[in-house]
PDB file of C-alpha atoms and ligand atoms in Angstrom:
ATOM      1  CA  MET A 118     118.941 180.675 128.503  1.00 55.00           C
ATOM      2  CA  LYS A 119     116.976 178.911 131.515  1.00 61.00           C
ATOM      3  CA  ARG A 120     115.293 175.884 130.479  1.00 69.00           C
ATOM      4  CA  SER A 121     111.839 176.763 131.412  1.00 75.00           C
ATOM      5  CA  LEU A 122     112.166 179.598 129.186  1.00 72.00           C
ATOM      6  CA  LYS A 123     113.478 177.728 126.243  1.00 72.00           C
ATOM      7  CA  THR A 124     110.655 175.336 126.891  1.00 78.00           C
ATOM      8  CA  LEU A 125     108.126 178.071 127.179  1.00 77.00           C
ATOM      9  CA  ILE A 126     109.264 179.966 123.724  1.00 71.00           C
ATOM     10  CA  GLU A 127     109.485 176.929 122.145  1.00 74.00           C
ATOM     11  CA  LYS A 128     105.810 175.634 122.908  1.00 78.00           C
ATOM     12  CA  THR A 129     104.310 179.005 122.115  1.00 79.00           C
ATOM     13  CA  THR A 130     105.938 180.295 119.079  1.00 79.00           C
ATOM     14  CA  PRO A 131     105.835 179.923 115.407  1.00 83.00           C
ATOM     15  CA  PRO A 132     109.024 178.612 113.820  1.00 84.00           C
ATOM     16  CA  GLN A 133     110.071 181.530 112.117  1.00 85.00           C
ATOM     17  CA  VAL A 134     109.744 183.859 114.929  1.00 89.00           C
ATOM     18  CA  ARG A 135     111.472 181.153 116.830  1.00 89.00           C
ATOM     19  CA  GLU A 136     114.405 180.973 114.828  1.00 87.00           C
ATOM     20  CA  HIS A 137     114.614 185.014 114.662  1.00 90.00           C
ATOM     21  CA  LEU A 138     114.474 184.757 118.441  1.00 92.00           C
ATOM     22  CA  TRP A 139     117.660 182.219 118.517  1.00 91.00           C
ATOM     23  CA  ARG A 140     119.301 184.535 116.048  1.00 91.00           C
ATOM     24  CA  THR A 141     119.041 187.728 118.299  1.00 94.00           C
ATOM     25  CA  TYR A 142     119.794 185.496 121.253  1.00 94.00           C
ATOM     26  CA  ARG A 143     123.072 183.842 119.680  1.00 93.00           C
ATOM     27  CA  ARG A 144     123.655 187.282 118.188  1.00 94.00           C
ATOM     28  CA  TRP A 145     123.729 189.142 122.010  1.00 95.00           C
ATOM     29  CA  ILE A 146     126.171 186.091 123.877  1.00 95.00           C
ATOM     30  CA  THR A 147     128.426 186.162 121.099  1.00 96.00           C
ATOM     31  CA  ARG A 148     129.037 189.841 120.220  1.00 97.00           C
ATOM     32  CA  GLY A 149     132.097 191.470 119.947  1.00 97.00           C
ATOM     33  CA  ASP A 150     135.344 193.069 117.924  1.00 97.00           C
ATOM     34  CA  ARG A 151     137.390 190.510 116.891  1.00 98.00           C
ATOM     35  CA  TYR A 152     135.441 188.840 113.573  1.00 98.00           C
ATOM     36  CA  GLU A 153     132.485 189.996 111.198  1.00 98.00           C
ATOM     37  CA  CYS A 154     130.613 187.597 108.818  1.00 98.00           C
ATOM     38  CA  PRO A 155     130.451 189.092 105.741  1.00 98.00           C
ATOM     39  CA  LEU A 156     126.723 187.337 104.954  1.00 97.00           C
ATOM     40  CA  CYS A 157     124.950 188.564 108.027  1.00 95.00           C
ATOM     41  CA  GLY A 158     126.784 191.138 108.761  1.00 96.00           C
ATOM     42  CA  ALA A 159     127.364 189.933 112.551  1.00 97.00           C
ATOM     43  CA  ARG A 160     130.147 191.088 115.015  1.00 98.00           C
ATOM     44  CA  LEU A 161     131.541 188.519 116.955  1.00 98.00           C
ATOM     45  CA  LYS A 162     133.845 187.321 119.719  1.00 98.00           C
ATOM     46  CA  THR A 163     134.088 184.514 118.656  1.00 97.00           C
ATOM     47  CA  LEU A 164     133.472 181.430 115.557  1.00 98.00           C
ATOM     48  CA  TRP A 165     131.674 178.376 116.604  1.00 97.00           C
ATOM     49  CA  PRO A 166     133.784 174.869 115.893  1.00 97.00           C
ATOM     50  CA  ARG A 167     132.725 172.362 113.380  1.00 96.00           C
ATOM     51  CA  GLY A 168     133.862 169.185 111.099  1.00 94.00           C
ATOM     52  CA  LEU A 169     135.292 165.898 112.094  1.00 91.00           C
ATOM     53  CA  SER A 170     138.648 165.192 112.939  1.00 90.00           C
ATOM     54  CA  HIS A 171     140.377 161.944 110.957  1.00 93.00           C
ATOM     55  CA  PRO A 172     143.682 160.649 111.269  1.00 94.00           C
ATOM     56  CA  VAL A 173     144.237 160.039 107.186  1.00 94.00           C
ATOM     57  CA  LEU A 174     143.201 164.197 106.902  1.00 95.00           C
ATOM     58  CA  LYS A 175     145.877 164.893 109.324  1.00 94.00           C
ATOM     59  CA  LYS A 176     148.640 162.572 107.988  1.00 95.00           C
ATOM     60  CA  TYR A 177     147.984 164.488 104.546  1.00 96.00           C
ATOM     61  CA  ASP A 178     147.418 168.145 106.069  1.00 95.00           C
ATOM     62  CA  ILE A 179     144.063 168.304 104.300  1.00 96.00           C
ATOM     63  CA  ILE A 180     143.011 171.872 103.725  1.00 96.00           C
ATOM     64  CA  GLY A 181     139.553 172.497 103.644  1.00 94.00           C
ATOM     65  CA  GLY A 182     138.197 169.642 105.910  1.00 91.00           C
ATOM     66  CA  GLY A 183     138.800 168.073 109.045  1.00 92.00           C
ATOM     67  CA  TYR A 184     137.766 169.704 112.710  1.00 95.00           C
ATOM     68  CA  ARG A 185     138.105 173.473 113.038  1.00 96.00           C
ATOM     69  CA  GLU A 186     138.069 175.466 116.310  1.00 95.00           C
ATOM     70  CA  GLN A 187     136.936 178.728 114.730  1.00 95.00           C
ATOM     71  CA  ALA A 188     134.820 177.638 111.581  1.00 97.00           C
ATOM     72  CA  SER A 189     131.270 178.650 111.736  1.00 97.00           C
ATOM     73  CA  CYS A 190     129.207 182.008 112.125  1.00 98.00           C
ATOM     74  CA  PRO A 191     126.992 181.613 115.530  1.00 97.00           C
ATOM     75  CA  VAL A 192     124.404 183.581 113.897  1.00 96.00           C
ATOM     76  CA  CYS A 193     123.705 182.584 110.324  1.00 95.00           C
ATOM     77  CA  GLY A 194     125.644 178.904 110.509  1.00 95.00           C
ATOM     78  CA  SER A 195     128.225 180.310 107.827  1.00 97.00           C
ATOM     79  CA  THR A 196     131.362 178.535 107.114  1.00 97.00           C
ATOM     80  CA  GLU A 197     134.918 180.165 105.982  1.00 98.00           C
ATOM     81  CA  ARG A 198     134.072 178.423 102.794  1.00 96.00           C
ATOM     82  CA  GLU A 199     131.103 180.606 102.267  1.00 97.00           C
ATOM     83  CA  ARG A 200     132.358 183.745 103.634  1.00 98.00           C
ATOM     84  CA  LEU A 201     135.378 183.361 101.228  1.00 98.00           C
ATOM     85  CA  VAL A 202     133.113 182.921  98.173  1.00 98.00           C
ATOM     86  CA  TYR A 203     130.907 185.244  98.809  1.00 98.00           C
ATOM     87  CA  LEU A 204     133.820 188.094  99.466  1.00 98.00           C
ATOM     88  CA  PHE A 205     135.704 186.930  96.002  1.00 98.00           C
ATOM     89  CA  ILE A 206     131.815 187.393  94.356  1.00 97.00           C
ATOM     90  CA  ARG A 207     131.575 190.489  96.017  1.00 96.00           C
ATOM     91  CA  HIS A 208     135.092 192.055  95.226  1.00 97.00           C
ATOM     92  CA  ARG A 209     135.936 190.299  92.220  1.00 97.00           C
ATOM     93  CA  THR A 210     132.934 189.771  89.971  1.00 96.00           C
ATOM     94  CA  ASP A 211     130.045 191.342  88.630  1.00 94.00           C
ATOM     95  CA  ILE A 212     127.506 189.073  89.232  1.00 93.00           C
ATOM     96  CA  LEU A 213     125.658 191.240  91.165  1.00 93.00           C
ATOM     97  CA  GLN A 214     125.414 194.177  88.999  1.00 92.00           C
ATOM     98  CA  ARG A 215     123.962 192.669  86.184  1.00 94.00           C
ATOM     99  CA  PRO A 216     121.286 189.753  85.048  1.00 95.00           C
ATOM    100  CA  VAL A 217     123.262 186.663  85.125  1.00 96.00           C
ATOM    101  CA  HIS A 218     122.212 182.986  85.288  1.00 97.00           C
ATOM    102  CA  LEU A 219     123.895 181.151  88.157  1.00 98.00           C
ATOM    103  CA  LEU A 220     124.068 177.475  88.807  1.00 98.00           C
ATOM    104  CA  HIS A 221     124.714 176.832  92.403  1.00 98.00           C
ATOM    105  CA  VAL A 222     125.588 172.659  93.022  1.00 98.00           C
ATOM    106  CA  ALA A 223     125.362 171.320  96.412  1.00 97.00           C
ATOM    107  CA  PRO A 224     124.161 175.066  97.617  1.00 97.00           C
ATOM    108  CA  GLU A 225     125.727 176.387 100.837  1.00 96.00           C
ATOM    109  CA  PRO A 226     122.799 177.558 102.686  1.00 93.00           C
ATOM    110  CA  GLN A 227     123.867 180.967 103.647  1.00 94.00           C
ATOM    111  CA  LEU A 228     125.302 181.717 100.191  1.00 96.00           C
ATOM    112  CA  GLY A 229     122.631 180.275  98.552  1.00 96.00           C
ATOM    113  CA  ARG A 230     120.248 182.323 100.516  1.00 95.00           C
ATOM    114  CA  LEU A 231     121.984 185.410  99.227  1.00 95.00           C
ATOM    115  CA  LEU A 232     122.354 184.895  96.003  1.00 96.00           C
ATOM    116  CA  GLN A 233     118.633 183.900  95.348  1.00 95.00           C
ATOM    117  CA  ALA A 234     117.576 187.634  96.899  1.00 95.00           C
ATOM    118  CA  ALA A 235     120.226 189.471  94.804  1.00 94.00           C
ATOM    119  CA  ALA A 236     117.504 190.962  92.116  1.00 87.00           C
ATOM    120  CA  GLN A 237     119.293 190.370  88.755  1.00 93.00           C
ATOM    121  CA  VAL A 238     120.445 186.698  89.679  1.00 95.00           C
ATOM    122  CA  ASP A 239     118.560 184.075  87.853  1.00 97.00           C
ATOM    123  CA  TYR A 240     119.680 181.537  90.692  1.00 97.00           C
ATOM    124  CA  LEU A 241     119.039 177.619  90.005  1.00 97.00           C
ATOM    125  CA  SER A 242     120.184 175.421  92.737  1.00 97.00           C
ATOM    126  CA  ALA A 243     121.601 171.597  91.975  1.00 97.00           C
ATOM    127  CA  ASP A 244     121.811 168.305  93.729  1.00 95.00           C
ATOM    128  CA  LEU A 245     121.518 164.717  92.940  1.00 94.00           C
ATOM    129  CA  TYR A 246     120.780 163.901  96.460  1.00 91.00           C
ATOM    130  CA  VAL A 247     119.753 166.482  98.752  1.00 90.00           C
ATOM    131  CA  GLU A 248     115.807 167.478  98.569  1.00 88.00           C
ATOM    132  CA  ASN A 249     115.417 171.029  99.347  1.00 90.00           C
ATOM    133  CA  VAL A 250     116.939 172.175  95.541  1.00 96.00           C
ATOM    134  CA  MET A 251     115.762 173.693  92.569  1.00 97.00           C
ATOM    135  CA  VAL A 252     116.704 170.320  90.222  1.00 96.00           C
ATOM    136  CA  LYS A 253     117.910 167.255  90.841  1.00 96.00           C
ATOM    137  CA  MET A 254     120.891 167.040  88.749  1.00 95.00           C
ATOM    138  CA  ASP A 255     123.874 164.571  88.031  1.00 97.00           C
ATOM    139  CA  ILE A 256     126.884 166.665  87.321  1.00 97.00           C
ATOM    140  CA  THR A 257     128.277 164.256  84.869  1.00 98.00           C
ATOM    141  CA  ASP A 258     125.484 164.592  82.925  1.00 98.00           C
ATOM    142  CA  ILE A 259     124.001 168.242  83.026  1.00 98.00           C
ATOM    143  CA  PRO A 260     120.905 168.608  81.269  1.00 97.00           C
ATOM    144  CA  TYR A 261     121.411 172.007  80.034  1.00 97.00           C
ATOM    145  CA  PRO A 262     122.943 173.423  76.491  1.00 98.00           C
ATOM    146  CA  ASP A 263     126.400 174.122  75.748  1.00 97.00           C
ATOM    147  CA  ASP A 264     127.226 177.810  76.962  1.00 97.00           C
ATOM    148  CA  HIS A 265     124.215 178.535  79.371  1.00 97.00           C
ATOM    149  CA  PHE A 266     125.428 179.588  82.440  1.00 98.00           C
ATOM    150  CA  ASP A 267     127.573 182.970  83.002  1.00 97.00           C
ATOM    151  CA  ALA A 268     128.826 181.594  86.689  1.00 98.00           C
ATOM    152  CA  ILE A 269     128.945 177.954  88.616  1.00 98.00           C
ATOM    153  CA  ILE A 270     129.400 177.323  92.066  1.00 98.00           C
ATOM    154  CA  CYS A 271     130.419 173.871  92.782  1.00 98.00           C
ATOM    155  CA  ASN A 272     132.006 173.108  96.018  1.00 97.00           C
ATOM    156  CA  HIS A 273     133.104 170.123  97.748  1.00 96.00           C
ATOM    157  CA  VAL A 274     131.228 167.784  95.069  1.00 97.00           C
ATOM    158  CA  LEU A 275     133.940 166.233  93.097  1.00 98.00           C
ATOM    159  CA  GLU A 276     135.723 164.371  95.828  1.00 97.00           C
ATOM    160  CA  HIS A 277     132.608 162.498  96.157  1.00 97.00           C
ATOM    161  CA  VAL A 278     132.173 161.769  92.417  1.00 97.00           C
ATOM    162  CA  PRO A 279     134.247 159.009  90.312  1.00 97.00           C
ATOM    163  CA  ASP A 280     134.432 160.346  87.200  1.00 98.00           C
ATOM    164  CA  ASP A 281     135.431 163.750  88.523  1.00 98.00           C
ATOM    165  CA  ARG A 282     137.112 164.846  84.942  1.00 98.00           C
ATOM    166  CA  ARG A 283     133.887 164.180  83.044  1.00 98.00           C
ATOM    167  CA  ALA A 284     132.252 166.155  85.757  1.00 98.00           C
ATOM    168  CA  LEU A 285     134.602 168.850  85.145  1.00 98.00           C
ATOM    169  CA  ARG A 286     134.379 168.535  81.405  1.00 98.00           C
ATOM    170  CA  GLU A 287     130.359 168.819  81.678  1.00 98.00           C
ATOM    171  CA  LEU A 288     130.735 172.087  83.927  1.00 98.00           C
ATOM    172  CA  TYR A 289     133.010 173.737  81.409  1.00 98.00           C
ATOM    173  CA  ARG A 290     130.592 173.092  78.780  1.00 98.00           C
ATOM    174  CA  VAL A 291     127.416 174.652  79.928  1.00 98.00           C
ATOM    175  CA  LEU A 292     129.631 177.634  81.020  1.00 98.00           C
ATOM    176  CA  LYS A 293     129.393 180.612  78.854  1.00 97.00           C
ATOM    177  CA  PRO A 294     132.370 182.086  77.028  1.00 97.00           C
ATOM    178  CA  GLY A 295     133.622 185.039  79.161  1.00 96.00           C
ATOM    179  CA  GLY A 296     132.122 183.038  82.457  1.00 97.00           C
ATOM    180  CA  TRP A 297     133.820 181.685  86.093  1.00 98.00           C
ATOM    181  CA  ALA A 298     133.486 178.443  88.008  1.00 98.00           C
ATOM    182  CA  ILE A 299     134.386 178.630  91.744  1.00 98.00           C
ATOM    183  CA  LEU A 300     135.091 174.793  92.382  1.00 98.00           C
ATOM    184  CA  GLN A 301     136.042 173.942  95.726  1.00 98.00           C
ATOM    185  CA  VAL A 302     137.831 170.695  96.852  1.00 98.00           C
ATOM    186  CA  PRO A 303     139.607 169.493 100.068  1.00 97.00           C
ATOM    187  CA  TYR A 304     142.762 168.821  99.450  1.00 98.00           C
ATOM    188  CA  SER A 305     146.701 168.528 100.191  1.00 98.00           C
ATOM    189  CA  GLU A 306     149.518 170.050  99.333  1.00 97.00           C
ATOM    190  CA  ARG A 307     152.069 167.334 100.720  1.00 96.00           C
ATOM    191  CA  ILE A 308     151.261 164.779  97.784  1.00 96.00           C
ATOM    192  CA  PRO A 309     152.138 164.883  94.524  1.00 95.00           C
ATOM    193  CA  THR A 310     149.331 162.942  93.376  1.00 96.00           C
ATOM    194  CA  SER A 311     146.008 162.609  94.244  1.00 98.00           C
ATOM    195  CA  ILE A 312     145.231 159.293  95.849  1.00 97.00           C
ATOM    196  CA  GLU A 313     142.252 157.388  94.531  1.00 96.00           C
ATOM    197  CA  ASP A 314     141.757 153.572  93.845  1.00 95.00           C
ATOM    198  CA  PRO A 315     137.813 152.557  92.625  1.00 95.00           C
ATOM    199  CA  THR A 316     138.327 148.901  94.001  1.00 96.00           C
ATOM    200  CA  ILE A 317     137.454 150.807  97.742  1.00 96.00           C
ATOM    201  CA  THR A 318     133.866 150.995  97.801  1.00 95.00           C
ATOM    202  CA  THR A 319     132.570 150.462 101.378  1.00 96.00           C
ATOM    203  CA  PRO A 320     132.090 153.343 103.544  1.00 96.00           C
ATOM    204  CA  GLU A 321     134.475 152.192 106.558  1.00 96.00           C
ATOM    205  CA  ASP A 322     137.185 151.781 103.775  1.00 96.00           C
ATOM    206  CA  ARG A 323     136.437 155.157 102.273  1.00 96.00           C
ATOM    207  CA  ALA A 324     136.699 156.834 105.801  1.00 94.00           C
ATOM    208  CA  ARG A 325     139.829 155.016 106.488  1.00 95.00           C
ATOM    209  CA  HIS A 326     141.746 156.076 103.087  1.00 94.00           C
ATOM    210  CA  PHE A 327     139.956 159.252 101.999  1.00 96.00           C
ATOM    211  CA  GLY A 328     138.759 160.714 105.520  1.00 93.00           C
ATOM    212  CA  GLN A 329     135.002 160.427 104.786  1.00 93.00           C
ATOM    213  CA  GLU A 330     132.570 157.600 103.928  1.00 93.00           C
ATOM    214  CA  ASP A 331     131.479 159.312 100.762  1.00 94.00           C
ATOM    215  CA  HIS A 332     134.646 160.596  99.384  1.00 95.00           C
ATOM    216  CA  VAL A 333     136.214 158.643  96.851  1.00 96.00           C
ATOM    217  CA  ARG A 334     139.927 160.278  96.630  1.00 97.00           C
ATOM    218  CA  ILE A 335     142.288 162.544  98.320  1.00 97.00           C
ATOM    219  CA  TYR A 336     142.845 165.240  95.715  1.00 98.00           C
ATOM    220  CA  ALA A 337     146.794 166.586  95.388  1.00 98.00           C
ATOM    221  CA  LYS A 338     146.497 170.373  94.718  1.00 98.00           C
ATOM    222  CA  ALA A 339     148.920 170.532  91.587  1.00 97.00           C
ATOM    223  CA  ASP A 340     147.118 167.393  90.565  1.00 98.00           C
ATOM    224  CA  TYR A 341     143.843 168.784  90.605  1.00 98.00           C
ATOM    225  CA  LEU A 342     144.444 172.032  88.955  1.00 98.00           C
ATOM    226  CA  ALA A 343     145.631 170.229  86.200  1.00 98.00           C
ATOM    227  CA  ARG A 344     142.437 168.207  85.765  1.00 98.00           C
ATOM    228  CA  MET A 345     140.439 171.400  85.783  1.00 98.00           C
ATOM    229  CA  ALA A 346     142.858 172.612  82.885  1.00 98.00           C
ATOM    230  CA  ASP A 347     142.489 169.523  81.331  1.00 98.00           C
ATOM    231  CA  ALA A 348     138.845 169.960  81.022  1.00 98.00           C
ATOM    232  CA  GLY A 349     139.334 173.335  79.368  1.00 98.00           C
ATOM    233  CA  PHE A 350     139.508 175.714  82.231  1.00 98.00           C
ATOM    234  CA  ARG A 351     141.979 178.662  82.569  1.00 98.00           C
ATOM    235  CA  VAL A 352     142.962 178.366  86.190  1.00 98.00           C
ATOM    236  CA  GLU A 353     143.038 181.060  88.807  1.00 98.00           C
ATOM    237  CA  THR A 354     144.165 180.824  92.497  1.00 98.00           C
ATOM    238  CA  LEU A 355     143.226 183.315  94.947  1.00 98.00           C
ATOM    239  CA  ARG A 356     145.241 183.442  98.045  1.00 98.00           C
ATOM    240  CA  TRP A 357     143.105 185.595 100.409  1.00 98.00           C
ATOM    241  CA  TRP A 358     145.684 185.931 102.828  1.00 98.00           C
ATOM    242  CA  GLU A 359     147.761 187.772 100.243  1.00 98.00           C
ATOM    243  CA  GLU A 360     144.881 190.099  99.718  1.00 97.00           C
ATOM    244  CA  GLY A 361     144.332 193.694 101.271  1.00 97.00           C
ATOM    245  CA  PRO A 362     141.500 194.446 103.578  1.00 98.00           C
ATOM    246  CA  ALA A 363     138.286 193.522 101.331  1.00 98.00           C
ATOM    247  CA  PHE A 364     139.480 189.863 102.362  1.00 98.00           C
ATOM    248  CA  GLY A 365     140.020 190.666 106.409  1.00 98.00           C
ATOM    249  CA  ASN A 366     143.490 191.249 106.110  1.00 98.00           C
ATOM    250  CA  PRO A 367     146.034 191.410 108.170  1.00 97.00           C
ATOM    251  CA  ASP A 368     144.246 190.178 110.744  1.00 97.00           C
ATOM    252  CA  ASN A 369     141.841 187.381 109.578  1.00 98.00           C
ATOM    253  CA  ARG A 370     138.486 189.668 110.366  1.00 98.00           C
ATOM    254  CA  PHE A 371     136.158 187.384 108.703  1.00 98.00           C
ATOM    255  CA  GLY A 372     137.563 184.414 109.826  1.00 98.00           C
ATOM    256  CA  LEU A 373     138.440 182.588 106.763  1.00 98.00           C
ATOM    257  CA  MET A 374     140.403 179.214 106.776  1.00 97.00           C
ATOM    258  CA  PRO A 375     144.122 179.332 107.053  1.00 96.00           C
ATOM    259  CA  ARG A 376     145.812 178.394 103.715  1.00 96.00           C
ATOM    260  CA  GLU A 377     142.274 177.714 102.046  1.00 98.00           C
ATOM    261  CA  THR A 378     142.873 178.694  98.183  1.00 98.00           C
ATOM    262  CA  LEU A 379     139.930 179.631  96.372  1.00 98.00           C
ATOM    263  CA  PHE A 380     140.207 177.635  92.473  1.00 98.00           C
ATOM    264  CA  VAL A 381     138.519 179.787  89.419  1.00 98.00           C
ATOM    265  CA  GLY A 382     138.334 178.762  86.490  1.00 98.00           C
ATOM    266  CA  ARG A 383     137.337 180.882  83.392  1.00 98.00           C
ATOM    267  CA  LYS A 384     136.176 180.065  80.125  1.00 98.00           C
ATOM    268  CA  GLN A 385     137.876 181.903  77.571  1.00 93.00           C
ATOM    269  CA  ALA A 386     135.193 184.306  75.565  1.00 86.00           C
ATOM    270  CA  SER A 387     135.947 183.498  71.927  1.00 73.00           C
ATOM    271  CA  ARG A 388     137.000 186.460  69.700  1.00 66.00           C
ATOM    272  CA  ALA A 389     133.442 187.032  68.526  1.00 63.00           C
ATOM    273  CA  THR A 390     132.246 187.285  72.264  1.00 59.00           C
ATOM    274  CA  ALA A 391     135.105 189.369  73.165  1.00 58.00           C
ATOM    275  CA  ARG A 392     134.269 191.924  70.108  1.00 63.00           C
ATOM    276  CA  GLN A 393     130.247 192.136  71.366  1.00 59.00           C
ATOM    277  CA  TYR A 394     131.582 192.695  74.678  1.00 52.00           C
ATOM    278  CA  ARG A 395     133.740 195.915  73.930  1.00 56.00           C
ATOM    279  CA  ARG A 396     131.070 196.868  71.434  1.00 57.00           C
ATOM    280  CA  LYS A 397     128.532 196.877  74.367  1.00 49.00           C
ATOM    281  CA  SER A 398     130.615 198.343  76.677  1.00 44.00           C
ATOM    282  CA  HIS A 399     131.349 201.255  74.563  1.00 48.00           C
ATOM    283  CA  ALA A 400     128.003 201.514  73.539  1.00 41.00           C
TER     284      ALA A 400
HETATM  285 ZN1  LIG B 603     127.126 185.176 109.927  1.00 81.57          ZN
END
C-alpha cells in the first residue's frame, strides 16, 4: 500500500475502523486456497512467520517453540496452537453447547475472544503479569474453590513456573470431576528427563539453557506427561495428523504445527457425579 494512503488512513480514521480496514487489506493480499483459519474463516495462500530461533531449541528439537515459517494467520493473528486448541474444542468437546465455567490462563487473544463471545461460556481470563485479563492469578495458589471449573486452558505457562508440580496440583484441584484441561508446553522428544536447574536464574543464562529468558526448564515429553499424571490427571494425547478432515488432514489445511501433540488432562468423575450425569441425560 502506498505510504501516503497509509498515512491518510491513520490520520483520518478511528482505531476500530482502522483495524477493520487493515484486516480487510490483509485478507485481500493473502487470499488463496492453501490454508483456512478456523478462528476467523479466512482462506489463505500463505501463513506468516513467527517465533525466534535459538540454538538450544534446535539442539533438543523443541516442538511448540522457535521460529516457524508458516505460523500465524495474516488476518486475525491466530497461531498454530490456537487453531489446534479451537479445533479440539469445536470437534471433541461440548463446551460451546452447554453452560460452563471456563478458566483461560495466559489467554491467547484470538481464542479468548471467540470463547468469551460464546453464549453459554462463563469465561474467566487470568494471568500473573499481563494487564488485560479479568483476574490476576498465581497458578501455584489459585483463589477458587475445589471442583469449580468445567474446563481449563493453560498453554505455555508451566515452562515459566519454578514449582510446576504445585501448579499442576492446583489446576487439578479447581477442575470439576468430569472436566478437562488443555495444558500445552514446548517439549522435546529427544531427551528422557526434563532439563532444569534452580541455580540458573539470570535472563541470559535461562535463554542459553532453556531457549527463552523467562523459561525455567526444557520439558522432556514423557516426563511432562508423568508430571500431569502425578498431579492426578488422566492424561490423553491427541496427534492431530492421525485424525481426519476435522483437523485439516491430509494436507494440513488449518496450518497446524507438525508433530505438536495436544495434551489433555481429565479429572475422573466420581461414581456419584457419573450417576448424576447419567440421570440427567436420561431425563
Ligand atoms: Zn484467522
